Amino acid sequence: MVELKITEDIKVGGNNPCFIIAEVGQNHQGDIEIAKKLIKAAKDSGASCVKFQKTCLKEKFTKKYLERPYDNPNSWGKTYGDHKKHLEFTETQYRELFKYAQEVGILFTASAMDMVSFDFLVNIKVPFIKIGSGDSNNLLFLKYAASKKVPLIISTGMVDKKAVKTIYDIISAQHKQFCLLHCISAYPVPFEDCNLAVLQDYMKSFDVPVGYSGQEVGTAVALGAVALGAKVLEKHITLDKSMKGTDHVCSLTPPEFQQLVRDVRVIEAALGTPIKKVVTSEIPCIDKLQKSLVMGSTKNKGEILYPGDVKIKVAEPKGLNALHFEEVIYKTLVYDKKEDEPLYEGDFC
Ligand SMILES: CC(=O)N[C@H](C=O)[C@@H](O)[C@H](O)[C@H](O)COP(=O)(O)O
Ligand SMILES: C=C(OP(=O)(O)O)C(=O)O
């Protein structure tokens, strides 16, 4: 399994801890102070990285699309172009946010929504670039991104498995420093559409780390993804779910994000080994409550132990482990034994 190297110290995949991305996206409302608060909240929650979305509007959208009316409660302008312009930070503001994230001590990156944005992000030296689901069918962009040989995390919403294989082939023809995220692009995703089982298929099909970008409400599905083996987890973060904007509803507040990170770490610790064995922490319960073999009735030396003569009880002191029941039956007692007395290995032959 190839690991994705994000920095000298942070790697993704294999036995490395799940890399948790706090996706600010456009939940900053176009306000740099809110953006900074979200960066700080991401850091305080224990996220591995904070992420924005970088767009060059005339590269990503056609002129006509930008002129389209965008008349809904989440809109920041009369047209889609005005709306997106309101939500887009300038390159100078991006540099300021990047610097702020460094001061706060959290990795900073963004999705490149087009080639111009991709180049900008390469230029400011983000540790990796995210390619969102909006580009999962954009073969030209994927080829371009692959040719730049920078670490990539790629979401796979809005396409089927065949297209995901194409993405995999395009990038891996250039390098293996990438990761594929299962994603369903709906805001919010109905739980029954999350299809988390896809993660298992990705893990079988691709020899790169696999993760999950979740647009569903809450944290349960994201935790399920980690339990299934997701090595990257992305969830939106917001200061307030009731704010204006398409993504707030499927986002987590800072305390929720903090709880998510804690729970992910608990699940990772709890996944453990597939080898079922008795573990040290069970010993007190074994001593206290595990049953063992005891006499079901009083019997004398030389008598045969019939099924009703041996019982399985919690005893003090303990007899033989109750798993040995069948081995004891029809054996001959070598000592006199009273009812409820524990049965030991040398008590019968
Ligand atoms: C597919 C994709 O890009 N999805 C992104 C990541 O999840 C979203 O954040 C969109 O940018 C957002 O939902 C767009 O909302 P509006 O159209 O109201 O600006
Ligand atoms: C669209 C994005 O992500 P996803 O497809 O993972 O939701 C993004 O990162 O901008």
CSV table of N, CA and C in Angstrom, one decimal, residues 104-162:
chain,number,residue,atom,x,y,z
A,104,VAL,N,-1.5,29.8,13.7
A,104,VAL,CA,-2.3,29.0,14.6
A,104,VAL,C,-1.8,27.6,14.8
A,105,GLY,N,-1.1,27.1,13.7
A,105,GLY,CA,-0.5,25.8,13.8
A,105,GLY,C,-1.3,24.7,13.2
A,106,ILE,N,-2.0,25.0,12.1
A,106,ILE,CA,-2.8,23.9,11.4
A,106,ILE,C,-2.5,24.0,9.9
A,107,LEU,N,-2.4,22.8,9.3
A,107,LEU,CA,-2.2,22.7,7.9
A,107,LEU,C,-3.3,23.4,7.1
A,108,PHE,N,-3.0,24.1,6.0
A,108,PHE,CA,-4.0,24.9,5.3
A,108,PHE,C,-3.9,24.5,3.8
A,109,THR,N,-5.0,24.2,3.2
A,109,THR,CA,-5.1,24.0,1.8
A,109,THR,C,-6.4,24.4,1.2
A,110,ALA,N,-6.6,24.2,0.0
A,110,ALA,CA,-7.9,24.5,-0.7
A,110,ALA,C,-8.2,23.5,-1.8
A,111,SER,N,-9.4,23.4,-2.2
A,111,SER,CA,-9.7,22.7,-3.4
A,111,SER,C,-9.4,23.6,-4.6
A,112,ALA,N,-8.8,23.1,-5.6
A,112,ALA,CA,-8.5,23.9,-6.8
A,112,ALA,C,-9.7,23.6,-7.7
A,113,MET,N,-10.5,24.6,-8.0
A,113,MET,CA,-11.7,24.4,-8.8
A,113,MET,C,-11.5,24.6,-10.3
A,114,ASP,N,-10.2,24.9,-10.6
A,114,ASP,CA,-9.9,25.1,-12.0
A,114,ASP,C,-8.4,25.1,-12.1
A,115,MET,N,-7.8,25.1,-13.4
A,115,MET,CA,-6.4,25.1,-13.5
A,115,MET,C,-5.7,26.3,-13.0
A,116,VAL,N,-6.3,27.5,-13.1
A,116,VAL,CA,-5.7,28.7,-12.7
A,116,VAL,C,-5.5,28.7,-11.1
A,117,SER,N,-6.6,28.2,-10.5
A,117,SER,CA,-6.5,28.1,-9.0
A,117,SER,C,-5.5,27.0,-8.6
A,118,PHE,N,-5.4,26.0,-9.4
A,118,PHE,CA,-4.4,24.9,-9.1
A,118,PHE,C,-3.0,25.5,-9.1
A,119,ASP,N,-2.7,26.3,-10.1
A,119,ASP,CA,-1.4,26.9,-10.2
A,119,ASP,C,-1.1,27.8,-9.0
A,120,PHE,N,-2.2,28.6,-8.7
A,120,PHE,CA,-2.0,29.5,-7.5
A,120,PHE,C,-1.6,28.7,-6.3
A,121,LEU,N,-2.4,27.6,-6.1
A,121,LEU,CA,-2.1,26.8,-4.8
A,121,LEU,C,-0.8,26.1,-4.8
A,122,VAL,N,-0.3,25.7,-6.0
A,122,VAL,CA,1.0,25.1,-6.1
A,122,VAL,C,2.0,26.2,-5.8
A,123,ASN,N,1.8,27.4,-6.3
A,123,ASN,CA,2.6,28.5,-6.1
A,123,ASN,C,2.8,28.9,-4.6
A,124,ILE,N,1.7,28.9,-3.9
A,124,ILE,CA,1.8,29.3,-2.4
A,124,ILE,C,2.3,28.1,-1.6
A,125,LYS,N,2.5,26.9,-2.2
A,125,LYS,CA,3.0,25.8,-1.6
A,125,LYS,C,2.2,25.2,-0.5
A,126,VAL,N,0.9,24.9,-0.8
A,126,VAL,CA,0.1,24.2,0.1
A,126,VAL,C,0.6,22.7,0.2
A,127,PRO,N,0.3,22.0,1.3
A,127,PRO,CA,0.9,20.7,1.4
A,127,PRO,C,0.3,19.7,0.5
A,128,PHE,N,-0.9,19.9,0.1
A,128,PHE,CA,-1.5,19.0,-0.9
A,128,PHE,C,-2.7,19.8,-1.5
A,129,ILE,N,-3.2,19.3,-2.7
A,129,ILE,CA,-4.3,20.0,-3.3
A,129,ILE,C,-5.5,19.1,-3.4
A,130,LYS,N,-6.6,19.6,-3.0
A,130,LYS,CA,-7.9,18.8,-3.1
A,130,LYS,C,-8.5,19.1,-4.4
A,131,ILE,N,-9.0,18.0,-5.0
A,131,ILE,CA,-9.8,18.1,-6.2
A,131,ILE,C,-11.2,17.7,-5.9
A,132,GLY,N,-12.1,18.6,-5.9
A,132,GLY,CA,-13.5,18.3,-5.5
A,132,GLY,C,-14.3,17.5,-6.5
A,133,SER,N,-15.5,17.0,-6.1
A,133,SER,CA,-16.3,16.2,-7.0
A,133,SER,C,-16.7,16.9,-8.3
A,134,GLY,N,-16.7,18.2,-8.2
A,134,GLY,CA,-17.1,19.0,-9.4
A,134,GLY,C,-16.1,18.7,-10.6
A,135,ASP,N,-15.0,18.2,-10.3
A,135,ASP,CA,-14.0,17.8,-11.3
A,135,ASP,C,-13.8,16.4,-11.5
A,136,SER,N,-14.7,15.5,-11.0
A,136,SER,CA,-14.5,14.1,-11.1
A,136,SER,C,-14.7,13.6,-12.5
A,137,ASN,N,-15.3,14.4,-13.4
A,137,ASN,CA,-15.4,14.0,-14.8
A,137,ASN,C,-14.6,14.9,-15.7
A,138,ASN,N,-13.7,15.7,-15.1
A,138,ASN,CA,-12.9,16.7,-15.8
A,138,ASN,C,-11.6,16.1,-16.1
A,139,LEU,N,-11.5,15.3,-17.2
A,139,LEU,CA,-10.3,14.5,-17.5
A,139,LEU,C,-9.1,15.4,-17.8
A,140,LEU,N,-9.5,16.6,-18.5
A,140,LEU,CA,-8.4,17.5,-18.8
A,140,LEU,C,-7.7,18.0,-17.6
A,141,PHE,N,-8.5,18.4,-16.6
A,141,PHE,CA,-8.0,19.0,-15.4
A,141,PHE,C,-7.3,17.9,-14.6
A,142,LEU,N,-7.8,16.7,-14.6
A,142,LEU,CA,-7.2,15.6,-13.8
A,142,LEU,C,-5.8,15.3,-14.4
A,143,LYS,N,-5.7,15.3,-15.7
A,143,LYS,CA,-4.4,15.1,-16.4
A,143,LYS,C,-3.4,16.2,-16.0
A,144,TYR,N,-3.9,17.4,-16.1
A,144,TYR,CA,-3.1,18.6,-15.7
A,144,TYR,C,-2.6,18.5,-14.3
A,145,ALA,N,-3.5,18.2,-13.4
A,145,ALA,CA,-3.1,18.1,-12.0
A,145,ALA,C,-2.1,17.0,-11.8
A,146,ALA,N,-2.3,15.9,-12.4
A,146,ALA,CA,-1.4,14.7,-12.3
A,146,ALA,C,0.0,15.1,-12.8
A,147,SER,N,0.1,15.9,-13.9
A,147,SER,CA,1.3,16.2,-14.4
A,147,SER,C,2.2,17.1,-13.5
A,148,LYS,N,1.5,17.8,-12.6
A,148,LYS,CA,2.2,18.7,-11.7
A,148,LYS,C,2.9,18.0,-10.5
A,149,LYS,N,2.6,16.7,-10.4
A,149,LYS,CA,3.2,15.8,-9.4
A,149,LYS,C,3.2,16.4,-8.0
A,150,VAL,N,2.1,17.0,-7.6
A,150,VAL,CA,2.0,17.4,-6.2
A,150,VAL,C,1.0,16.4,-5.5
A,151,PRO,N,1.0,16.2,-4.2
A,151,PRO,CA,0.1,15.3,-3.6
A,151,PRO,C,-1.4,15.8,-3.8
A,152,LEU,N,-2.2,14.8,-4.0
A,152,LEU,CA,-3.6,15.2,-4.4
A,152,LEU,C,-4.6,14.4,-3.5
A,153,ILE,N,-5.7,15.0,-3.1
A,153,ILE,CA,-6.8,14.2,-2.5
A,153,ILE,C,-8.0,14.5,-3.4
A,154,ILE,N,-8.6,13.4,-3.9
A,154,ILE,CA,-9.5,13.6,-5.0
A,154,ILE,C,-10.9,13.0,-4.6
A,155,SER,N,-11.9,13.8,-4.7
A,155,SER,CA,-13.3,13.3,-4.3
A,155,SER,C,-14.0,12.8,-5.5
A,156,THR,N,-14.9,11.8,-5.3
A,156,THR,CA,-15.5,11.1,-6.4
A,156,THR,C,-17.0,11.1,-6.4
A,157,GLY,N,-17.6,12.3,-6.0
A,157,GLY,CA,-19.0,12.4,-6.1
A,157,GLY,C,-19.5,12.6,-7.5
A,158,MET,N,-20.7,12.3,-7.8
A,158,MET,CA,-21.4,12.6,-9.1
A,158,MET,C,-20.9,11.7,-10.2
A,159,VAL,N,-20.1,10.7,-10.0
A,159,VAL,CA,-19.7,9.7,-11.1
A,159,VAL,C,-19.8,8.3,-10.6
A,160,ASP,N,-19.7,7.4,-11.5
A,160,ASP,CA,-19.8,5.9,-11.2
A,160,ASP,C,-18.4,5.3,-11.1
A,161,LYS,N,-18.4,4.0,-10.8
A,161,LYS,CA,-17.1,3.4,-10.5
A,161,LYS,C,-16.2,3.4,-11.8
A,162,LYS,N,-16.8,3.3,-13.0
A,162,LYS,CA,-15.9,3.3,-14.2
A,162,LYS,C,-15.1,4.6,-14.3
